[in-house]
Amino acid sequence: MTLSYLNLLLGLLLLVIPGYLLYTYDRLTLPKAALAVVRMMVQLSVMGGLLWLLYRFNSVWLNLLWLLLLVVAAAFLMVSRTQIRSRILFLPACISMFVSVLAVSAYILFVVLRPESPMSAQWFVPVTGVLMAHVLMTNIHAVRTYFDSLRQDSQPYYTLLGNGASRLKALTPYFTRALKSMTVPAMASLSAMGLFVLPMLLSGLLMGGMPPVTAVAVFILLIIASITASVLSLAMTIWLTGEIKSQK
């Protein structure tokens, strides 16, 4: 399927409807909405250019570089959202997200799905993209919960250390809180995915020509892989931040 510039313009004309309503009833919001739309289009255009390069050259090394760029951007975002010093969190976040997403993606692609070319851009980019998005969304809240708990209620930590427990053992209660803050909302949202999230994510698979039953199975596998990568990334991030702190 190809989309001409005329067809694209016809699609963009849909913006006239919300634009007219905002102009009529809420003119103060109109500039903000227009700026948000322009920003979104610029970001997606840049993303589209990067994806075009990845699909055009279809190189394993370019795909890995793509994942590394996603990881670095996600780590910067995590540091800004959690308000934790970058020298403590940035490197552990980069390492944990890269390793967890790459490992789980490799398992899904090479062991479970087993397409003809697992490391091709057609498979590697969408799978790692879905996993990275889930890892970032869940880990921001979980990492913030971990450090907030450690900062606000540090007495159990020092008590366990004073009783001879290892540093890892003393940090276990705080890791448990962070893990719970990640998994409980994730599990609660799974029930709604079949009604709301499922059709949106399946649309790409179905439009790509995948049979409905296969598309549903792939979607379920990606959800399971996303949860696994998120938990693995959280554990590695907390362990690495503890190691960095212990060496200072």
Backbone as CSV, one residue per row, in Angstrom:
resi,resn,N_x,N_y,N_z,CA_x,CA_y,CA_z,C_x,C_y,C_z
1,MET,0.844,-1.197,0.000,0.000,0.000,0.000,0.873,1.239,0.000
2,THR,0.553,2.183,-0.859,1.265,3.455,-0.920,0.307,4.592,-0.590
3,LEU,0.859,5.651,-0.026,0.066,6.816,0.375,0.637,8.036,-0.327
4,SER,-0.147,8.619,-1.210,0.317,9.784,-1.949,0.231,11.034,-1.075
5,TYR,0.878,12.102,-1.535,0.826,13.361,-0.796,-0.602,13.908,-0.752
6,LEU,-1.355,13.667,-1.820,-2.741,14.128,-1.842,-3.569,13.397,-0.787
7,ASN,-3.380,12.077,-0.687,-4.098,11.308,0.329,-3.709,11.754,1.732
8,LEU,-2.424,12.042,1.920,-1.962,12.526,3.220,-2.614,13.860,3.563
9,LEU,-2.682,14.740,2.586,-3.313,16.042,2.804,-4.791,15.888,3.140
10,LEU,-5.465,14.970,2.453,-6.884,14.730,2.736,-7.068,14.222,4.168
11,GLY,-6.135,13.401,4.641,-6.216,12.921,6.016,-5.983,14.032,7.022
12,LEU,-5.032,14.928,6.709,-4.738,16.031,7.618,-5.890,17.029,7.715
13,LEU,-6.744,17.031,6.703,-7.893,17.939,6.736,-8.838,17.631,7.891
14,LEU,-8.746,16.440,8.462,-9.577,16.101,9.621,-9.301,17.035,10.800
15,LEU,-8.093,17.636,10.819,-7.754,18.558,11.901,-8.617,19.815,11.875
16,VAL,-9.269,20.053,10.760,-10.122,21.239,10.666,-11.261,21.169,11.686
17,ILE,-11.777,19.968,11.938,-12.924,19.825,12.846,-12.553,20.214,14.280
18,PRO,-11.533,19.578,14.906,-11.180,20.020,16.266,-10.650,21.443,16.290
19,GLY,-9.955,21.851,15.213,-9.445,23.218,15.166,-10.568,24.240,15.168
20,TYR,-11.615,23.976,14.404,-12.764,24.895,14.357,-13.465,24.965,15.711
21,LEU,-13.662,23.796,16.355,-14.344,23.776,17.651,-13.532,24.512,18.710
22,LEU,-12.212,24.320,18.706,-11.370,25.033,19.670,-11.379,26.530,19.392
23,TYR,-11.336,26.906,18.114,-11.357,28.324,17.755,-12.663,28.980,18.194
24,THR,-13.753,28.218,18.140,-15.064,28.761,18.477,-15.290,28.835,19.976
25,TYR,-14.872,27.797,20.703,-15.249,27.693,22.118,-14.072,27.854,23.094
26,ASP,-12.845,27.682,22.639,-11.718,27.766,23.579,-10.464,28.201,22.831
27,ARG,-10.403,29.479,22.490,-9.299,29.976,21.671,-7.968,29.946,22.404
28,LEU,-7.999,29.992,23.746,-6.746,29.976,24.491,-6.028,28.633,24.363
29,THR,-6.796,27.573,24.185,-6.205,26.242,24.074,-5.711,25.959,22.666
30,LEU,-6.229,26.665,21.674,-5.905,26.388,20.278,-4.408,26.456,19.971
31,PRO,-3.666,27.498,20.397,-2.220,27.514,20.106,-1.465,26.341,20.729
32,LYS,-1.851,25.980,21.961,-1.193,24.849,22.604,-1.464,23.549,21.858
33,ALA,-2.706,23.371,21.438,-3.062,22.164,20.698,-2.338,22.119,19.362
34,ALA,-2.263,23.272,18.681,-1.566,23.312,17.394,-0.082,23.006,17.560
35,LEU,0.525,23.562,18.620,1.934,23.299,18.882,2.173,21.828,19.179
36,ALA,1.253,21.219,19.940,1.386,19.803,20.264,1.295,18.940,19.009
37,VAL,0.383,19.298,18.106,0.237,18.543,16.856,1.485,18.682,15.992
38,VAL,2.010,19.897,15.895,3.221,20.124,15.093,4.402,19.372,15.684
39,ARG,4.533,19.428,17.015,5.622,18.711,17.672,5.510,17.199,17.419
40,MET,4.305,16.681,17.524,4.085,15.268,17.275,4.456,14.875,15.851
41,MET,4.073,15.722,14.884,4.364,15.427,13.479,5.854,15.486,13.200
42,VAL,6.545,16.438,13.824,8.004,16.527,13.638,8.694,15.305,14.234
43,GLN,8.299,14.927,15.449,8.900,13.767,16.094,8.670,12.497,15.286
44,LEU,7.443,12.311,14.822,7.143,11.117,14.038,7.839,11.149,12.676
45,SER,8.025,12.330,12.120,8.748,12.429,10.849,10.207,12.018,11.024
46,VAL,10.813,12.493,12.115,12.199,12.088,12.401,12.269,10.589,12.644
47,MET,11.319,10.072,13.417,11.271,8.641,13.664,11.066,7.867,12.363
48,GLY,10.213,8.390,11.488,9.988,7.733,10.210,11.242,7.701,9.359
49,GLY,12.033,8.791,9.392,13.293,8.808,8.656,14.280,7.777,9.181
50,LEU,14.350,7.654,10.516,15.242,6.648,11.108,14.796,5.235,10.742
51,LEU,13.488,5.008,10.809,12.966,3.687,10.452,13.212,3.384,8.982
52,TRP,13.100,4.390,8.128,13.378,4.181,6.705,14.820,3.730,6.500
53,LEU,15.752,4.368,7.221,17.157,3.965,7.112,17.362,2.529,7.598
54,LEU,16.711,2.196,8.721,16.859,0.843,9.256,16.322,-0.201,8.286
55,TYR,15.165,0.058,7.729,14.569,-0.901,6.792,15.292,-0.891,5.447
56,ARG,15.843,0.259,5.063,16.548,0.361,3.773,17.834,-0.432,3.780
57,PHE,18.649,-0.300,4.845,19.945,-0.982,4.894,19.848,-2.348,5.574
58,ASN,18.879,-2.502,6.492,18.611,-3.794,7.130,19.897,-4.434,7.665
59,SER,20.618,-3.669,8.484,21.889,-4.119,9.040,21.719,-4.466,10.517
60,VAL,22.345,-5.569,10.926,22.285,-5.974,12.331,22.898,-4.909,13.212
61,TRP,24.003,-4.335,12.774,24.695,-3.330,13.579,23.876,-2.048,13.692
62,LEU,23.187,-1.687,12.610,22.311,-0.510,12.691,21.130,-0.769,13.624
63,ASN,20.624,-1.988,13.611,19.517,-2.337,14.513,19.957,-2.249,15.976
64,LEU,21.170,-2.741,16.264,21.688,-2.659,17.627,21.952,-1.210,18.027
65,LEU,22.426,-0.411,17.064,22.625,1.017,17.341,21.293,1.693,17.622
66,TRP,20.263,1.306,16.904,18.904,1.811,17.143,18.470,1.516,18.574
67,LEU,18.679,0.277,19.012,18.309,-0.095,20.377,19.118,0.706,21.390
68,LEU,20.388,0.905,21.131,21.237,1.667,22.053,20.761,3.113,22.166
69,LEU,20.369,3.714,21.047,19.859,5.089,21.077,18.560,5.168,21.873
70,LEU,17.685,4.167,21.698,16.453,4.124,22.484,16.758,4.031,23.977
71,VAL,17.740,3.207,24.312,18.102,2.998,25.711,18.638,4.292,26.316
72,VAL,19.518,4.974,25.614,20.091,6.223,26.131,18.998,7.269,26.326
73,ALA,18.101,7.397,25.345,16.997,8.354,25.480,16.092,7.982,26.654
74,ALA,15.815,6.703,26.816,14.969,6.251,27.919,15.644,6.494,29.264
75,ALA,16.956,6.298,29.342,17.679,6.528,30.594,17.656,8.000,30.975
76,PHE,17.835,8.884,29.993,17.735,10.320,30.266,16.347,10.672,30.789
77,LEU,15.315,10.098,30.159,13.949,10.374,30.591,13.703,9.839,31.996
78,MET,14.235,8.666,32.299,14.061,8.079,33.624,14.719,8.947,34.696
79,VAL,15.914,9.448,34.408,16.613,10.305,35.369,15.816,11.575,35.623
80,SER,15.263,12.165,34.561,14.511,13.414,34.731,13.197,13.190,35.468
81,ARG,12.539,12.054,35.207,11.241,11.800,35.838,11.387,11.361,37.295
82,THR,12.431,10.626,37.611,12.603,10.137,38.976,13.333,11.128,39.863
83,GLN,13.968,12.156,39.246,14.703,13.192,39.983,15.796,12.578,40.867
84,ILE,16.486,11.584,40.308,17.628,10.952,40.969,18.885,11.369,40.231
85,ARG,19.963,11.585,40.951,21.192,12.064,40.325,21.630,11.129,39.206
86,SER,22.007,11.742,38.067,22.331,10.953,36.879,23.550,10.062,37.094
87,ARG,24.510,10.480,37.936,25.706,9.671,38.131,25.396,8.385,38.891
88,ILE,24.255,8.345,39.557,23.855,7.135,40.273,22.991,6.242,39.396
89,LEU,22.080,6.844,38.616,21.062,6.063,37.927,21.324,5.859,36.441
90,PHE,21.960,6.823,35.766,22.004,6.788,34.300,22.679,5.524,33.758
91,LEU,23.900,5.245,34.187,24.624,4.084,33.660,23.939,2.767,34.019
92,PRO,23.533,2.554,35.286,22.791,1.317,35.584,21.530,1.161,34.753
93,ALA,20.796,2.266,34.536,19.576,2.185,33.730,19.891,1.798,32.295
94,CYS,20.947,2.380,31.732,21.339,2.042,30.365,21.689,0.561,30.243
95,ILE,22.528,0.090,31.146,22.976,-1.308,31.076,21.805,-2.263,31.270
96,SER,20.989,-2.003,32.278,19.892,-2.927,32.591,18.859,-2.970,31.480
97,MET,18.487,-1.807,30.928,17.492,-1.804,29.862,18.025,-2.453,28.592
98,PHE,19.273,-2.166,28.246,19.852,-2.748,27.033,19.940,-4.268,27.150
99,VAL,20.466,-4.749,28.262,20.646,-6.196,28.437,19.304,-6.909,28.511
100,SER,18.374,-6.384,29.308,17.084,-7.065,29.479,16.285,-7.086,28.191
101,VAL,16.191,-5.958,27.502,15.418,-5.901,26.255,16.063,-6.767,25.181
102,LEU,17.390,-6.706,25.071,18.076,-7.507,24.056,17.935,-8.993,24.343
103,ALA,18.075,-9.396,25.606,17.993,-10.817,25.965,16.594,-11.369,25.732
104,VAL,15.576,-10.643,26.201,14.199,-11.123,26.044,13.793,-11.090,24.567
105,SER,14.204,-10.062,23.838,13.895,-9.999,22.409,14.537,-11.161,21.663
106,ALA,15.782,-11.473,22.009,16.469,-12.593,21.363,15.745,-13.905,21.636
107,TYR,15.265,-14.088,22.857,14.527,-15.311,23.190,13.238,-15.399,22.382
108,ILE,12.503,-14.288,22.301,11.250,-14.277,21.551,11.497,-14.532,20.066
109,LEU,12.529,-13.889,19.508,12.766,-13.971,18.070,13.424,-15.286,17.650
110,PHE,14.427,-15.741,18.436,15.194,-16.914,18.026,14.590,-18.231,18.517
111,VAL,13.888,-18.202,19.651,13.384,-19.445,20.246,11.884,-19.619,20.022
112,VAL,11.116,-18.532,20.177,9.652,-18.649,20.147,9.092,-18.421,18.741
113,LEU,9.263,-17.216,18.206,8.680,-16.895,16.904,9.453,-17.517,15.742
114,ARG,10.763,-17.422,15.800,11.665,-18.017,14.816,11.319,-17.638,13.375
115,PRO,11.297,-16.316,13.074,11.084,-15.912,11.673,12.314,-16.232,10.831
116,GLU,12.205,-15.987,9.539,13.316,-16.305,8.642,14.577,-15.530,9.004
117,SER,14.430,-14.264,9.286,15.567,-13.410,9.637,15.259,-12.704,10.950
118,PRO,15.567,-13.316,12.085,15.199,-12.735,13.389,15.799,-11.354,13.649
119,MET,16.990,-11.093,13.117,17.643,-9.813,13.382,17.372,-8.781,12.308
120,SER,16.472,-9.073,11.388,16.117,-8.086,10.372,15.321,-6.952,11.003
121,ALA,15.352,-5.805,10.357,14.637,-4.641,10.887,13.139,-4.903,10.979
122,GLN,12.603,-5.710,10.087,11.169,-6.001,10.083,10.704,-6.619,11.391
123,TRP,11.564,-7.419,12.031,11.203,-8.083,13.280,11.867,-7.442,14.496
124,PHE,13.138,-7.128,14.389,13.896,-6.651,15.549,13.394,-5.300,16.036
125,VAL,13.147,-4.379,15.125,12.751,-3.015,15.511,11.395,-2.986,16.216
126,PRO,10.336,-3.621,15.669,9.048,-3.576,16.388,9.087,-4.280,17.744
127,VAL,9.741,-5.435,17.812,9.764,-6.188,19.072,10.509,-5.417,20.147
128,THR,11.697,-4.922,19.842,12.461,-4.164,20.836,11.765,-2.851,21.179
129,GLY,11.062,-2.254,20.211,10.347,-1.017,20.483,9.216,-1.214,21.482
130,VAL,8.444,-2.291,21.305,7.353,-2.591,22.240,7.910,-2.860,23.632
131,LEU,8.973,-3.645,23.723,9.564,-3.976,25.021,10.133,-2.736,25.699
132,MET,10.824,-1.889,24.935,11.421,-0.689,25.520,10.354,0.244,26.066
133,ALA,9.253,0.402,25.340,8.185,1.287,25.809,7.624,0.801,27.138
134,HIS,7.398,-0.498,27.262,6.845,-1.049,28.501,7.854,-0.945,29.643
135,VAL,9.109,-1.248,29.356,10.154,-1.169,30.385,10.267,0.247,30.930
136,LEU,10.253,1.225,30.044,10.388,2.617,30.487,9.188,3.043,31.327
137,MET,7.979,2.751,30.862,6.776,3.185,31.579,6.701,2.582,32.984
138,THR,7.026,1.317,33.109,6.892,0.659,34.409,8.071,0.952,35.328
139,ASN,9.256,1.044,34.777,10.448,1.210,35.618,10.566,2.597,36.225
140,ILE,10.039,3.610,35.552,10.108,4.960,36.118,9.435,4.995,37.483
141,HIS,8.231,4.477,37.559,7.497,4.480,38.833,8.155,3.550,39.849
142,ALA,8.599,2.378,39.406,9.179,1.405,40.328,10.506,1.900,40.911
143,VAL,11.354,2.477,40.087,12.650,2.996,40.567,12.424,4.156,41.529
144,ARG,11.470,5.023,41.207,11.162,6.136,42.115,10.648,5.610,43.454
145,THR,9.796,4.571,43.416,9.303,3.961,44.651,10.439,3.393,45.475
146,TYR,11.389,2.747,44.821,12.529,2.143,45.524,13.350,3.203,46.246
147,PHE,13.740,4.265,45.547,14.597,5.284,46.161,13.838,6.111,47.191
148,ASP,12.561,6.369,46.944,11.766,7.097,47.941,11.630,6.288,49.228
149,SER,11.396,4.982,49.103,11.284,4.123,50.280,12.590,4.072,51.043
150,LEU,13.682,3.977,50.320,14.992,3.905,50.966,15.338,5.209,51.664
151,ARG,14.908,6.322,51.061,15.221,7.631,51.646,14.326,7.954,52.838
152,GLN,13.059,7.574,52.768,12.103,7.939,53.814,12.062,6.944,54.969
153,ASP,12.470,5.707,54.719,12.392,4.686,55.767,13.659,3.837,55.735
154,SER,14.773,4.454,56.087,16.065,3.777,55.994,16.418,2.958,57.239
155,GLN,15.631,3.079,58.298,15.972,2.389,59.542,16.059,0.859,59.378
156,PRO,15.093,0.193,58.716,15.209,-1.256,58.541,16.490,-1.661,57.809
157,TYR,16.930,-0.833,56.874,18.150,-1.133,56.127,19.359,-1.177,57.052
158,TYR,19.513,-0.139,57.880,20.662,-0.100,58.791,20.538,-1.143,59.895
159,THR,19.313,-1.467,60.293,19.115,-2.509,61.303,19.577,-3.862,60.787
160,LEU,19.203,-4.172,59.556,19.620,-5.442,58.962,21.128,-5.494,58.766
161,LEU,21.713,-4.370,58.344,23.174,-4.333,58.193,23.865,-4.539,59.541
162,GLY,23.314,-3.895,60.593,23.899,-4.030,61.921,23.788,-5.437,62.477
163,ASN,22.798,-6.195,62.021,22.627,-7.583,62.478,23.381,-8.583,61.614
164,GLY,24.239,-8.071,60.740,25.094,-8.959,59.963,24.571,-9.329,58.594
165,ALA,23.459,-8.752,58.167,22.924,-9.071,56.843,23.786,-8.416,55.764
166,SER,23.808,-9.043,54.604,24.551,-8.473,53.483,23.807,-7.254,52.949
167,ARG,24.505,-6.459,52.151,23.878,-5.263,51.582,22.676,-5.645,50.709
168,LEU,22.828,-6.713,49.938,21.733,-7.154,49.077,20.529,-7.587,49.901
169,LYS,20.773,-8.298,50.999,19.695,-8.744,51.874,19.001,-7.561,52.541
170,ALA,19.774,-6.561,52.919,19.195,-5.391,53.576,18.330,-4.570,52.625
171,LEU,18.637,-4.635,51.341,17.865,-3.876,50.357,16.636,-4.626,49.862
172,THR,16.502,-5.890,50.259,15.401,-6.715,49.764,14.019,-6.129,50.048
173,PRO,13.722,-5.612,51.263,12.383,-5.035,51.502,12.048,-3.875,50.562
174,TYR,13.048,-3.072,50.213,12.811,-1.931,49.334,12.606,-2.390,47.892
175,PHE,13.356,-3.421,47.495,13.151,-3.993,46.167,11.759,-4.615,46.064
176,THR,11.299,-5.239,47.157,9.968,-5.836,47.172,8.895,-4.774,46.953
177,ARG,9.054,-3.620,47.599,8.085,-2.537,47.402,8.086,-2.056,45.953
178,ALA,9.282,-1.893,45.401,9.378,-1.419,44.023,8.767,-2.435,43.061
179,LEU,9.051,-3.709,43.298,8.507,-4.759,42.434,6.983,-4.793,42.518
180,LYS,6.464,-4.630,43.727,5.006,-4.627,43.907,4.379,-3.422,43.219
181,SER,5.026,-2.267,43.307,4.489,-1.069,42.666,4.476,-1.209,41.152
182,MET,5.318,-2.099,40.614,5.345,-2.338,39.177,4.330,-3.395,38.749
183,THR,4.311,-4.513,39.473,3.525,-5.665,39.013,2.030,-5.530,39.305
184,VAL,1.676,-4.941,40.439,0.247,-4.845,40.778,-0.530,-4.028,39.745
185,PRO,-0.086,-2.805,39.378,-0.822,-2.081,38.328,-0.790,-2.802,36.987
186,ALA,0.356,-3.450,36.679,0.459,-4.157,35.396,-0.534,-5.305,35.327
187,MET,-0.634,-6.060,36.422,-1.580,-7.171,36.440,-3.024,-6.673,36.374
188,ALA,-3.295,-5.557,37.056,-4.652,-5.020,37.055,-5.067,-4.534,35.669
189,SER,-4.093,-4.025,34.904,-4.422,-3.490,33.579,-4.566,-4.576,32.519
190,LEU,-4.099,-5.776,32.810,-4.178,-6.847,31.816,-5.621,-7.174,31.445
191,SER,-6.536,-7.052,32.404,-7.925,-7.393,32.130,-8.562,-6.446,31.125
192,ALA,-8.059,-5.198,31.071,-8.634,-4.225,30.145,-7.984,-4.252,28.772
193,MET,-6.852,-4.961,28.668,-6.126,-4.949,27.401,-6.924,-5.581,26.269
194,GLY,-7.673,-6.628,26.592,-8.421,-7.302,25.547,-9.470,-6.421,24.901
195,LEU,-9.968,-5.426,25.640,-11.035,-4.581,25.119,-10.518,-3.292,24.492
196,PHE,-9.435,-2.725,25.066,-9.003,-1.402,24.634,-7.624,-1.402,23.964
197,VAL,-6.621,-1.973,24.636,-5.262,-1.927,24.089,-5.105,-2.915,22.948
198,LEU,-5.737,-4.082,23.071,-5.573,-5.139,22.086,-5.902,-4.684,20.668
199,PRO,-7.055,-4.065,20.402,-7.339,-3.662,19.020,-6.317,-2.694,18.448
200,MET,-5.790,-1.785,19.280,-4.842,-0.801,18.766,-3.525,-1.453,18.365
201,LEU,-3.000,-2.339,19.210,-1.737,-2.987,18.894,-1.893,-4.025,17.792
202,LEU,-3.041,-4.659,17.738,-3.269,-5.676,16.717,-3.435,-5.067,15.330
203,SER,-3.818,-3.807,15.273,-4.088,-3.196,13.972,-2.869,-3.260,13.062
204,GLY,-1.679,-3.006,13.624,-0.462,-3.075,12.820,-0.194,-4.473,12.294
205,LEU,-0.397,-5.487,13.157,-0.183,-6.865,12.735,-1.182,-7.269,11.657
206,LEU,-2.434,-6.900,11.856,-3.460,-7.269,10.887,-3.278,-6.534,9.568
207,MET,-2.908,-5.255,9.628,-2.681,-4.493,8.399,-1.452,-4.991,7.655
208,GLY,-0.546,-5.625,8.390,0.630,-6.211,7.746,0.360,-7.554,7.104
209,GLY,-0.865,-8.055,7.238,-1.225,-9.295,6.575,-1.172,-10.522,7.444
210,MET,-0.945,-10.374,8.751,-0.879,-11.534,9.631,-2.282,-12.042,9.936
211,PRO,-2.510,-13.356,9.930,-3.828,-13.907,10.268,-4.244,-13.513,11.679
212,PRO,-5.548,-13.308,11.923,-6.012,-12.836,13.236,-5.569,-13.702,14.403
213,VAL,-5.667,-15.028,14.270,-5.285,-15.907,15.379,-3.793,-15.775,15.679
214,THR,-2.975,-15.737,14.638,-1.537,-15.575,14.828,-1.213,-14.220,15.438
215,ALA,-1.935,-13.185,14.991,-1.700,-11.839,15.525,-2.008,-11.782,17.013
216,VAL,-3.098,-12.426,17.443,-3.437,-12.460,18.869,-2.370,-13.195,19.658
217,ALA,-1.885,-14.318,19.125,-0.845,-15.091,19.808,0.442,-14.273,19.944
218,VAL,0.824,-13.572,18.885,2.033,-12.734,18.933,1.857,-11.610,19.943
219,PHE,0.657,-11.023,19.985,0.396,-9.955,20.948,0.551,-10.460,22.386
220,ILE,-0.003,-11.631,22.677,0.106,-12.208,24.022,1.569,-12.445,24.376
221,LEU,2.337,-12.969,23.434,3.763,-13.221,23.676,4.517,-11.923,23.940
222,LEU,4.169,-10.860,23.225,4.844,-9.578,23.430,4.507,-8.985,24.793
223,ILE,3.268,-9.163,25.252,2.895,-8.676,26.576,3.687,-9.417,27.654
224,ILE,3.761,-10.748,27.529,4.528,-11.542,28.496,6.002,-11.155,28.460
225,ALA,6.531,-10.966,27.247,7.935,-10.569,27.113,8.179,-9.198,27.717
226,SER,7.224,-8.278,27.558,7.372,-6.924,28.107,7.430,-6.949,29.628
227,ILE,6.545,-7.740,30.249,6.538,-7.851,31.712,7.851,-8.452,32.201
228,THR,8.321,-9.496,31.510,9.580,-10.141,31.901,10.758,-9.182,31.788
229,ALA,10.833,-8.452,30.667,11.926,-7.499,30.478,11.874,-6.391,31.521
230,SER,10.676,-5.949,31.894,10.537,-4.882,32.889,11.042,-5.329,34.260
231,VAL,10.641,-6.527,34.672,11.071,-7.047,35.974,12.579,-7.262,35.987
232,LEU,13.102,-7.833,34.906,14.547,-8.068,34.815,15.320,-6.756,34.833
233,SER,14.824,-5.763,34.108,15.492,-4.460,34.073,15.478,-3.792,35.439
234,LEU,14.353,-3.864,36.150,14.261,-3.275,37.485,15.257,-3.918,38.435
235,ALA,15.317,-5.249,38.428,16.247,-5.954,39.323,17.689,-5.572,39.022
236,MET,18.045,-5.507,37.748,19.421,-5.153,37.371,19.735,-3.709,37.723
237,THR,18.775,-2.813,37.511,19.006,-1.396,37.827,19.270,-1.199,39.313
238,ILE,18.443,-1.814,40.147,18.612,-1.679,41.593,19.915,-2.315,42.054
239,TRP,20.243,-3.475,41.498,21.497,-4.135,41.883,22.701,-3.302,41.474
240,LEU,22.680,-2.755,40.263,23.817,-1.969,39.783,23.947,-0.649,40.532
241,THR,22.825,0.001,40.861,22.921,1.233,41.636,23.477,0.950,43.027
242,GLY,23.119,-0.199,43.607,23.665,-0.587,44.906,25.156,-0.842,44.831
243,GLU,25.581,-1.458,43.730,27.017,-1.721,43.563,27.802,-0.434,43.398
244,ILE,27.237,0.504,42.634,27.925,1.795,42.441,28.026,2.544,43.765
245,LYS,26.943,2.542,44.535,26.959,3.227,45.833,27.963,2.595,46.783
246,SER,28.048,1.271,46.771,28.936,0.587,47.704,30.399,0.812,47.400
247,GLN,30.696,1.206,46.145,32.094,1.435,45.761,32.516,2.873,46.026
248,LYS,31.571,3.730,46.441,31.912,5.147,46.666,32.132,5.417,48.144
